[in-house]
Coordinates of C-alpha atoms in Angstrom, one line a residue:
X1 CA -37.6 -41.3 6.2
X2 CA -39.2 -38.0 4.5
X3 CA -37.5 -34.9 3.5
X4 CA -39.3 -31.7 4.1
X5 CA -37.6 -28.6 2.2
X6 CA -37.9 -24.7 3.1
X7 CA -40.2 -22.5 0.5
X8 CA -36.9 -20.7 -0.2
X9 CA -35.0 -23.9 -0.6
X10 CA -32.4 -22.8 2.4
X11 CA -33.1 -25.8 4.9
X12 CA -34.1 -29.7 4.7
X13 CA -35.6 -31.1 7.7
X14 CA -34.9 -34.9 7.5
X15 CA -38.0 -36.7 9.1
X16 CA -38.4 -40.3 10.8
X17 CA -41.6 -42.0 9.2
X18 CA -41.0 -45.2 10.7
X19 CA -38.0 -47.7 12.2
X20 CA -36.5 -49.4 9.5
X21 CA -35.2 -53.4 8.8
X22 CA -31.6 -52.3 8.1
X23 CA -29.2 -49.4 9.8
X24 CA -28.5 -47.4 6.1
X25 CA -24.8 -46.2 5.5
X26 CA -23.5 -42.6 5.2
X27 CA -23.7 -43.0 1.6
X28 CA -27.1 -44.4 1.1
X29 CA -28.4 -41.0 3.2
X30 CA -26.1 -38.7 1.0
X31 CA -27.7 -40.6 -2.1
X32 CA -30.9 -40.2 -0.7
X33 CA -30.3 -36.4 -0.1
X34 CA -28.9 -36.4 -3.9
X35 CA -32.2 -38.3 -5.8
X36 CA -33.8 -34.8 -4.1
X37 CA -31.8 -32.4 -5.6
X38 CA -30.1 -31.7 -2.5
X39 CA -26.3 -31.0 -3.0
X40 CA -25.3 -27.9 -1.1
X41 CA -24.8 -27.0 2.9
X42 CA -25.4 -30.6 3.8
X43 CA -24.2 -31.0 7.6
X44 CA -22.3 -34.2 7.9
X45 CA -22.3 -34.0 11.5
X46 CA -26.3 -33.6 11.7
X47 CA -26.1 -37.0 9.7
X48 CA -23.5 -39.0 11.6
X49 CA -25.3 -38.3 14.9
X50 CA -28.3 -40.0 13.9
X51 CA -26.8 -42.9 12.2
X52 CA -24.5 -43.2 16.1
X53 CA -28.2 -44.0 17.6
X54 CA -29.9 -44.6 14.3
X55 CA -32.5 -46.6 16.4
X56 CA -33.8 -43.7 18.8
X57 CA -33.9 -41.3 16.1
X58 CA -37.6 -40.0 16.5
X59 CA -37.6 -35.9 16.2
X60 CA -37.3 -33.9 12.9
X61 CA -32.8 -33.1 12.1
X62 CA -31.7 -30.4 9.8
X63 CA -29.6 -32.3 7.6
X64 CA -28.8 -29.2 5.0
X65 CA -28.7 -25.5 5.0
X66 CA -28.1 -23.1 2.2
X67 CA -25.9 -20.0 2.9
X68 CA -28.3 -16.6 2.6
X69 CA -26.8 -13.9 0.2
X70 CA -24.7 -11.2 2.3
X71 CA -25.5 -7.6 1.0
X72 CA -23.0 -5.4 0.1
X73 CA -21.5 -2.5 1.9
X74 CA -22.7 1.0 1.2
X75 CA -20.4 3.4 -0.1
X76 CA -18.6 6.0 2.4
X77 CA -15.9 8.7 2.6
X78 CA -12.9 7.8 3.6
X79 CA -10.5 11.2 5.5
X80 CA -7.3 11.8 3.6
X81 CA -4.3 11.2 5.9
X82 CA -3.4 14.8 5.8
X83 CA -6.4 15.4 7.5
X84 CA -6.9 13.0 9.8
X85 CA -3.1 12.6 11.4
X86 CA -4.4 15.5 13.6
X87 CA -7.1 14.2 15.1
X88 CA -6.5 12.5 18.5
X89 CA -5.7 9.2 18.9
X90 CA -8.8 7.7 20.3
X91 CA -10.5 8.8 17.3
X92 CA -10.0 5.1 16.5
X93 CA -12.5 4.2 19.1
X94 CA -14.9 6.1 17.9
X95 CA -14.2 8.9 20.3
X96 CA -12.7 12.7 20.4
X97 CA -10.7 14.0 23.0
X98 CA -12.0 16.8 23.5
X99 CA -10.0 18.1 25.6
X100 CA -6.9 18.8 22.8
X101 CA -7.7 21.1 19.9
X102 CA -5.9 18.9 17.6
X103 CA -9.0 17.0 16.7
X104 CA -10.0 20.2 14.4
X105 CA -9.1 19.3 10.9
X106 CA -7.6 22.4 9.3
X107 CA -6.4 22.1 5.4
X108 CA -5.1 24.1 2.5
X109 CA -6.0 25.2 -0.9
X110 CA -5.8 21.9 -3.0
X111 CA -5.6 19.5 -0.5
X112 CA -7.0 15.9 -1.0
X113 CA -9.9 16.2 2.3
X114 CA -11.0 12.9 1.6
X115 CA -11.7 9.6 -0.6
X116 CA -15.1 8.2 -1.6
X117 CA -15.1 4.5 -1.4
X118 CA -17.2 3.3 -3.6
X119 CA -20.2 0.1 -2.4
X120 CA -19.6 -3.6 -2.7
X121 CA -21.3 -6.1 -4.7
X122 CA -21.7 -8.1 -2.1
X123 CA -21.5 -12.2 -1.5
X124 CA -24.2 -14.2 -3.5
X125 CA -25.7 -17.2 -1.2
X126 CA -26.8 -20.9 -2.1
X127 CA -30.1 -22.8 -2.1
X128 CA -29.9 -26.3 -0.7
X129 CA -30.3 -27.7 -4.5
X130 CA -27.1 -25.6 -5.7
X131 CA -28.9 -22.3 -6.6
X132 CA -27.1 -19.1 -6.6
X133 CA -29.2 -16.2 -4.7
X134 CA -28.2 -12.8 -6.1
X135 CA -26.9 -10.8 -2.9
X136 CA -28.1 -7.1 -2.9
X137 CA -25.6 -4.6 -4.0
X138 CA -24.3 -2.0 -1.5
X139 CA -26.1 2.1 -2.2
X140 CA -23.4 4.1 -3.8
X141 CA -22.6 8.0 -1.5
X142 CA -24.2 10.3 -3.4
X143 CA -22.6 13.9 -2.6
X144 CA -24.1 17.5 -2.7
X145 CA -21.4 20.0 -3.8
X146 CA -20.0 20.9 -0.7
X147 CA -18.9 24.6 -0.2
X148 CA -15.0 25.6 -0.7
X149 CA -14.8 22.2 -2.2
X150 CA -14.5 20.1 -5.5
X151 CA -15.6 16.5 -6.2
X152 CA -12.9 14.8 -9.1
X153 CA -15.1 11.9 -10.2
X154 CA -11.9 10.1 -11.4
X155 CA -10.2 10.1 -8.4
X156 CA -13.2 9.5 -6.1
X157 CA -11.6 12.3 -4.3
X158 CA -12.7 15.5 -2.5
X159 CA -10.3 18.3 -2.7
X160 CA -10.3 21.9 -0.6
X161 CA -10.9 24.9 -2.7
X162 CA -9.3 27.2 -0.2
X163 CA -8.3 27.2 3.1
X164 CA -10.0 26.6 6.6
X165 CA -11.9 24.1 8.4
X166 CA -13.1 20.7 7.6
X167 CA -17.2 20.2 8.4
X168 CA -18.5 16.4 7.2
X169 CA -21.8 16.4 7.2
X170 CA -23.8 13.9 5.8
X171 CA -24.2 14.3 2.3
X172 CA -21.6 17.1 1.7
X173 CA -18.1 18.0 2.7
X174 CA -17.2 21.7 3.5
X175 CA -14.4 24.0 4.2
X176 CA -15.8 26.8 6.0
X177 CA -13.9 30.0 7.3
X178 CA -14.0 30.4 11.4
X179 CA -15.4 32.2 13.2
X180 CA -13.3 33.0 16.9
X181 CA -15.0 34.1 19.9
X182 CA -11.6 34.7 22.6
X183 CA -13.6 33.8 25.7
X184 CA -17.2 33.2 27.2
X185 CA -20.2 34.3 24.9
X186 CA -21.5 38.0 26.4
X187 CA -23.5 41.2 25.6
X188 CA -20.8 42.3 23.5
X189 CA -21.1 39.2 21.1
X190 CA -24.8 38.2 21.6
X191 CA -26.2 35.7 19.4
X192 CA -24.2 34.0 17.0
X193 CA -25.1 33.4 13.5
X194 CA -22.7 32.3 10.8
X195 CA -22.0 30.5 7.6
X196 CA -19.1 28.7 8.7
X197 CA -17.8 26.9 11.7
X198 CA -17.7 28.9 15.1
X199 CA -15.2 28.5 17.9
X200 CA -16.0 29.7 20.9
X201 CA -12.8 29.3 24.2
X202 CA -14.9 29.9 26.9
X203 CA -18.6 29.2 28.5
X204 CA -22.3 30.0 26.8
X205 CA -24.5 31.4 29.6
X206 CA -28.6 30.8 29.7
X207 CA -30.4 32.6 27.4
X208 CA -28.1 32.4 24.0
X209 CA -28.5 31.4 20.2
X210 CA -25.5 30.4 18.4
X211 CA -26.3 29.0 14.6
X212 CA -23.8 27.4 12.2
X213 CA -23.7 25.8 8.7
X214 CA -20.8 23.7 10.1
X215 CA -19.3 23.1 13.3
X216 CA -19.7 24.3 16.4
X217 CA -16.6 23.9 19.1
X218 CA -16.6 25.3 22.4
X219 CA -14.4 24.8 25.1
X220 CA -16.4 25.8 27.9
X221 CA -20.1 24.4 29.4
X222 CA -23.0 25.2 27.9
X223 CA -26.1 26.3 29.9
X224 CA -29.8 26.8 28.6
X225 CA -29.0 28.2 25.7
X226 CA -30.1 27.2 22.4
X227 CA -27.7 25.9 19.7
X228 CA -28.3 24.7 15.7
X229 CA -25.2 23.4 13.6
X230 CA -25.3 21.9 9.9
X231 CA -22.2 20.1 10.8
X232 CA -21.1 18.5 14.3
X233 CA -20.9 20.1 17.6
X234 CA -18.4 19.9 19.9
X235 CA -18.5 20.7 23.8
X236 CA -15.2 20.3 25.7
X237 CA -17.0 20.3 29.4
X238 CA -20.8 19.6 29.0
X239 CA -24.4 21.0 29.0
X240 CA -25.9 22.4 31.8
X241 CA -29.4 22.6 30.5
X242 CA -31.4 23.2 33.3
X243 CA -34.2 22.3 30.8
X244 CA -34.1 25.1 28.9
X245 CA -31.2 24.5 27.0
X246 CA -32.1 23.1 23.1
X247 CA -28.9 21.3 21.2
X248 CA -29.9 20.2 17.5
X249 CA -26.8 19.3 15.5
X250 CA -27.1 17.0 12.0
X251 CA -23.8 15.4 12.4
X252 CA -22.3 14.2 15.3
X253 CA -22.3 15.1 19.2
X254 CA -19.3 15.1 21.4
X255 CA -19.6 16.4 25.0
X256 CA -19.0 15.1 28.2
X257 CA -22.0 15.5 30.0
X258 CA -26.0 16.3 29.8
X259 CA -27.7 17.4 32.5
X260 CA -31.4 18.1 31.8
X261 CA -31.0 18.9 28.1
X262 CA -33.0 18.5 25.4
X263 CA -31.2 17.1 22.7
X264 CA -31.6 16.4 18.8
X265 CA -28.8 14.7 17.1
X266 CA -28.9 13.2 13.3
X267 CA -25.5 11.6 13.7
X268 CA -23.8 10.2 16.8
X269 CA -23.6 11.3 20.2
X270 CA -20.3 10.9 22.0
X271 CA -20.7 11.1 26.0
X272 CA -19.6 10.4 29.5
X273 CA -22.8 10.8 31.6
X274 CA -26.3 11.3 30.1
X275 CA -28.6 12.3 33.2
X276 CA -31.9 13.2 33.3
X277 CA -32.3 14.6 29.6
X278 CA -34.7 13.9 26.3
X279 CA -32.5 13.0 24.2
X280 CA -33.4 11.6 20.3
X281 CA -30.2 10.3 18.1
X282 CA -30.4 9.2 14.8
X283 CA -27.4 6.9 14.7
X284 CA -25.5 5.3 18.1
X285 CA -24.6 6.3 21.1
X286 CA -21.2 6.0 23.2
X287 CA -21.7 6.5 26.8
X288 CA -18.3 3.6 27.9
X289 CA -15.7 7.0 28.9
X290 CA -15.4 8.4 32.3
X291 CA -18.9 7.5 33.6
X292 CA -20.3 6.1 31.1
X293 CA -23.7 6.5 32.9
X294 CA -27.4 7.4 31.3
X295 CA -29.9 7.8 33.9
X296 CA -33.5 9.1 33.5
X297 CA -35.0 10.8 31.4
X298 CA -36.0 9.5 27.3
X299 CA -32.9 8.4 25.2
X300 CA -34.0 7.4 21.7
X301 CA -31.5 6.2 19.3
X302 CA -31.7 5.3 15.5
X303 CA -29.4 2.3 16.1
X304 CA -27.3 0.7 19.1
X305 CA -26.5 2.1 22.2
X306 CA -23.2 1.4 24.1
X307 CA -23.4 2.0 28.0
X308 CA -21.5 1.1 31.3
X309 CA -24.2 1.8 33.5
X310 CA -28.3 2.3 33.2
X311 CA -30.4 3.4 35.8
X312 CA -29.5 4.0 39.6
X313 CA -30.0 1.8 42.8
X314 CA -32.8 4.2 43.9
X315 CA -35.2 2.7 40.9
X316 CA -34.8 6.4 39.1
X317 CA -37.1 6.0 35.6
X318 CA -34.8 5.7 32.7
X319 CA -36.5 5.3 29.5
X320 CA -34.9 4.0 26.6
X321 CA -36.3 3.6 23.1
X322 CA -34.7 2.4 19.8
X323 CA -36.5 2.9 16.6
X324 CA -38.7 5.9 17.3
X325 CA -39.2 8.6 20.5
X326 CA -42.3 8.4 22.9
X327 CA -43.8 11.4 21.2
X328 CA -43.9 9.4 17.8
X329 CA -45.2 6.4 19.5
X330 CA -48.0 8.7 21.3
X331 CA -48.5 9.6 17.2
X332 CA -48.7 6.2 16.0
X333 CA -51.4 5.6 18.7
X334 CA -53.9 8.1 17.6
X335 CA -53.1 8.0 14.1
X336 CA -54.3 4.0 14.4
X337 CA -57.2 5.0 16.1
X338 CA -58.0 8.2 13.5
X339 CA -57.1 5.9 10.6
X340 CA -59.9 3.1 11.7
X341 CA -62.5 6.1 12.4
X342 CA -62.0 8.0 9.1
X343 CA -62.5 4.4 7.5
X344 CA -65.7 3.9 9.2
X345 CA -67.3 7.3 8.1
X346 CA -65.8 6.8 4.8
X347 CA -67.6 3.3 4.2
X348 CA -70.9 5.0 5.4
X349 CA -70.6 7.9 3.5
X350 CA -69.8 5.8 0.8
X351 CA -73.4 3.9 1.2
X352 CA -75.3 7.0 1.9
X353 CA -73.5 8.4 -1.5
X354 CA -74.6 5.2 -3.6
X355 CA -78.1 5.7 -2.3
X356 CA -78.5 9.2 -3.4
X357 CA -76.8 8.9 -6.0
X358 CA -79.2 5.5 -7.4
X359 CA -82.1 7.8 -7.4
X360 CA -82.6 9.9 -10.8
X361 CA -81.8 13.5 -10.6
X362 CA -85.0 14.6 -12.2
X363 CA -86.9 12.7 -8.8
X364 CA -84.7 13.9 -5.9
X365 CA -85.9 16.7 -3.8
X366 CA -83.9 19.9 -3.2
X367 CA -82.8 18.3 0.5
X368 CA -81.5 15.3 -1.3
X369 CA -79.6 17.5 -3.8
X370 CA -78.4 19.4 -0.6
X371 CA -77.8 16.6 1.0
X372 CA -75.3 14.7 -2.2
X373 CA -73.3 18.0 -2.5
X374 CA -73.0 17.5 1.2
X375 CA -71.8 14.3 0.9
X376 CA -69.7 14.5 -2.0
X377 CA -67.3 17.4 -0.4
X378 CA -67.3 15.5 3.2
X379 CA -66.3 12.2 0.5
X380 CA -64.0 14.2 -1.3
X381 CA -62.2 15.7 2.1
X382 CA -62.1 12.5 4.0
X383 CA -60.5 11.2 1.2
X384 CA -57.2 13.0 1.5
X385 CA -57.5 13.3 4.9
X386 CA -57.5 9.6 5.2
X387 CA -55.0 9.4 2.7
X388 CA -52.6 11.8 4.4
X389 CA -53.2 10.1 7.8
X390 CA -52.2 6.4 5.8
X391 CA -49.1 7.5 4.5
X392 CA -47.7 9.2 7.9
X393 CA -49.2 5.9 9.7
X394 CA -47.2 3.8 7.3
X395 CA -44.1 6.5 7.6
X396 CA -44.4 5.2 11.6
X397 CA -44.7 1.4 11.0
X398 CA -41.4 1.0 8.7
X399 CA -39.5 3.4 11.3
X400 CA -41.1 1.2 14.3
X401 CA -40.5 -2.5 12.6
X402 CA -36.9 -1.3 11.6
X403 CA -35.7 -1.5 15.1
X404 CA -34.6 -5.5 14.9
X405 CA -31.0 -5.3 14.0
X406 CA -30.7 -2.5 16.9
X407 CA -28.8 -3.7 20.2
X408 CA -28.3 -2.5 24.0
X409 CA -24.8 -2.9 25.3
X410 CA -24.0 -2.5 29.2
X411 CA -20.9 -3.1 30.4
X412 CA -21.4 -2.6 33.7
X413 CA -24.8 -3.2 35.2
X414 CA -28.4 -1.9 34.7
X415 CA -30.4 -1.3 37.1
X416 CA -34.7 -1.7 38.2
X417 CA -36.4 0.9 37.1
X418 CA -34.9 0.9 33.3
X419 CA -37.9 0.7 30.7
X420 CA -36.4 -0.3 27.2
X421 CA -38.7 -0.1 24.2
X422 CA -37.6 -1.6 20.8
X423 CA -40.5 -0.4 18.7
X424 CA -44.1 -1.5 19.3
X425 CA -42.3 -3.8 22.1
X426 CA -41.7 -2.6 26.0
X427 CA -39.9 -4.7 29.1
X428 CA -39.5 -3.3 32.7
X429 CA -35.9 -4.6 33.9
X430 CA -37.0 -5.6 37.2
X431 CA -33.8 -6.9 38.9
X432 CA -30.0 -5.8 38.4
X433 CA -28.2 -7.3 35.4
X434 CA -24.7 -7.3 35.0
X435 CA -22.8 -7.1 31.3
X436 CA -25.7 -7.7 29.1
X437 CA -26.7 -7.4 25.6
X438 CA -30.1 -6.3 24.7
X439 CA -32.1 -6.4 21.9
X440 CA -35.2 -7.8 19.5
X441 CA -35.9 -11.3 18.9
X442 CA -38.9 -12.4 16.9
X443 CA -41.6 -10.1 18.8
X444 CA -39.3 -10.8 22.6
X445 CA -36.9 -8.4 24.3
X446 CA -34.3 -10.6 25.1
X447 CA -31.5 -10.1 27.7
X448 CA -28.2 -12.0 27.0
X449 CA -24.9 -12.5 28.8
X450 CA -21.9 -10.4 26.8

């Protein structure tokens, strides 16, 4: 028998080379395994099922594998208690009522907001031969100096300055004062701007700008009206866009419906029915309350998505992409395309500039001295062109190949008519599946049972 080992000593493939005069003992194979250096992850099992029918053993066993190095956890903040007791109790799930007010974190002057958690070191792994693999440590939270707050390095703590709201955004933690409008949004308010968080208890009509550094809360619907918050917005009803309506937040999303919005979140989005919208999320999102429907339109999220239902019996388009939006993907194309061009008139340009250039200045005509100056600021342009072009193109591949770890969660059922891109990669669900998971595997969209 042969061994054949992995470059990065993590497996050992134990080969048949030929049948054999004597059946060898469980100990003569672990011996064997040991004059190779192999000592760690050996599977006994792998080894006693070919000795049980040591005589039909033809195809290649893994008889050892090494355990890979798990990274360490990032660092993260942590809400105080004090804080977080009033939030609602599904906050657990990952979800706001948002239907109670209670979920708005309110403190005082001195109080502890929050703890920062510092990364992990991680677990090292194990080559086959006993070798310790150096896990990768977890990145450390590095903080801005949030406003009305105070950072005390020796407690890892986050304390309020004075008193108001709470705002978490994503590399600071604010209090911010509020701002109260008693009712829907109307000619006597107008457009909202304001450095804090805003509440507003009723409706926005069409037509409306509201701007916050942190939160926005309203307790109404929202129609096609245009809203921007540093922190997280929060929408008690839902958005009736009518596609007008533009919903940018850098935080988190909580509402419980979209209807034809167009929606930018850099957090989370938190919803019961997604329908006919473009929506593009950073991070995850929760459709699995109420509803728990997304149908047509583009959804793009950063990470997973978690859905009861996708798509509708009548075969309504639903797009979904992970990784990076259609309109990126449209960039991508013709950036390949430019890329390989520009290369093209840069190599000629670069001949036609060597030829010119061979010839002695004191023999070259006044069209050839024309014609290098020419040459040289096309060179010198196409250069940084082609340069700028490389780096966005290469901006597009790492957010495009960092799609593998993503996954697509239905509950329920999805329906014909879905189109889920992961990347580079597109499949066309062409019949119903019912509780699936979804995602990447080695260059395949694969659909498995949950």
């Amino acid at each position: 028998m042969q061994l054949k080992v992995s470059e990065n000593r993590m497996r050992v493939v134990m080969i048949p080379i030929h049948s054999c005069e004597f059946q060898p003992e469980f100990q003569d194979i672990l011996d064997f395994l040991q004059s190779k250096n192999v000592t760690f992850g050996i599977k006994e099992v792998s080894i006693s099922e070919i000795l049980a029918d040591f005589e039909h053993w033809l195809e290649p066993v893994i008889v050892a594998e090494g355990s890979k190095p798990i990274p360490g956890e990032p660092g993260f903040l942590k809400e105080r208690a004090q804080a977080a007791k009033q939030k609602s109790p599904e906050s657990d799930q990952k979800f706001v009522d948002l239907r109670s007010r209670t979920e708005i974190l309110s403190v005082k002057k001195g109080e502890r907001i929050a703890d920062i958690i510092p990364p992990t070191d991680g677990v090292p792994g194990m080559t086959v031969d006993g070798v310790e693999v150096p896990a990768k440590p977890g990145k450390p939270l590095r903080l801005k100096q949030g406003r009305n707050t105070v950072i005390n390095e020796e407690k890892n703590s986050i304390y309020a300055t004075t008193d108001g709201q709470v705002s978490f955004q994503k590399k600071a933690v604010h209090v911010y004062p509020v701002y109260e409008v008693k009712g829907d949004l109307d000619l006597k308010t107008g457009n909202l701007e304001f450095v804090g968080n805003i509440h507003i208890f009723g409706d926005v009509p069409s037509g409306y700008k509201i701007q916050a550094e942190g939160d926005i809360r309203i307790d109404g619907i929202v129609e096609g009206s245009e809203l921007r918050a540093g922190g997280s917005i929060y929408i008690k009803n839902g958005i009736a866009g009518q596609g007008r309506s533009l919903i940018q937040t850098e935080n988190d999303l909580h509402t419980g419906y979209i209807n034809q919005g167009n929606i930018k979140v850099g957090g989370d989005l938190h919803i019961h029915f997604l329908n006919h919208s473009n929506v593009l999320v950073e991070g995850n999102i929760y459709c699995q309350k109420g509803k728990g429907m997304i149908v047509g339109g583009n959804t793009t999220a950063g990470s997973n998505i978690y859905v009861n239902r996708l798509g509708t019996e009548l075969m309504t388009k639903t797009a979904i992409y992970f990784g990076v939006a259609p309109e990126l993907l449209n960039e991508w194309d013709k950036l390949s395309v430019q890329v390989q061009k520009d290369e093209e008139s840069f190599n000629k340009l670069n001949r036609l500039k060597t030829a010119v250039d061979s010839k002695p200045t004191s023999q070259q005509t006044d069209k050839e001295r024309i014609l290098l100056l020419k040459v040289r600021n096309t060179h010198g342009q196409l250069v940084n062109s082609l340069q700028q072009n490389k780096d966005r193109l290469n901006e597009l591949n790492d957010s495009i190949s960092n799609v593998g770890d993503a996954t697509l969660t239905i509950a329920d059922r999805v329906q014909p008519g879905v189109e889920i891109t992961f990347g580079k990669y597109k499949r066309k669900i062409q019949t119903v599946y019912e509780s699936v998971e979804i995602n990447l595997r080695s260059g395949e969209i694969v659909i498995g049972h949950l």
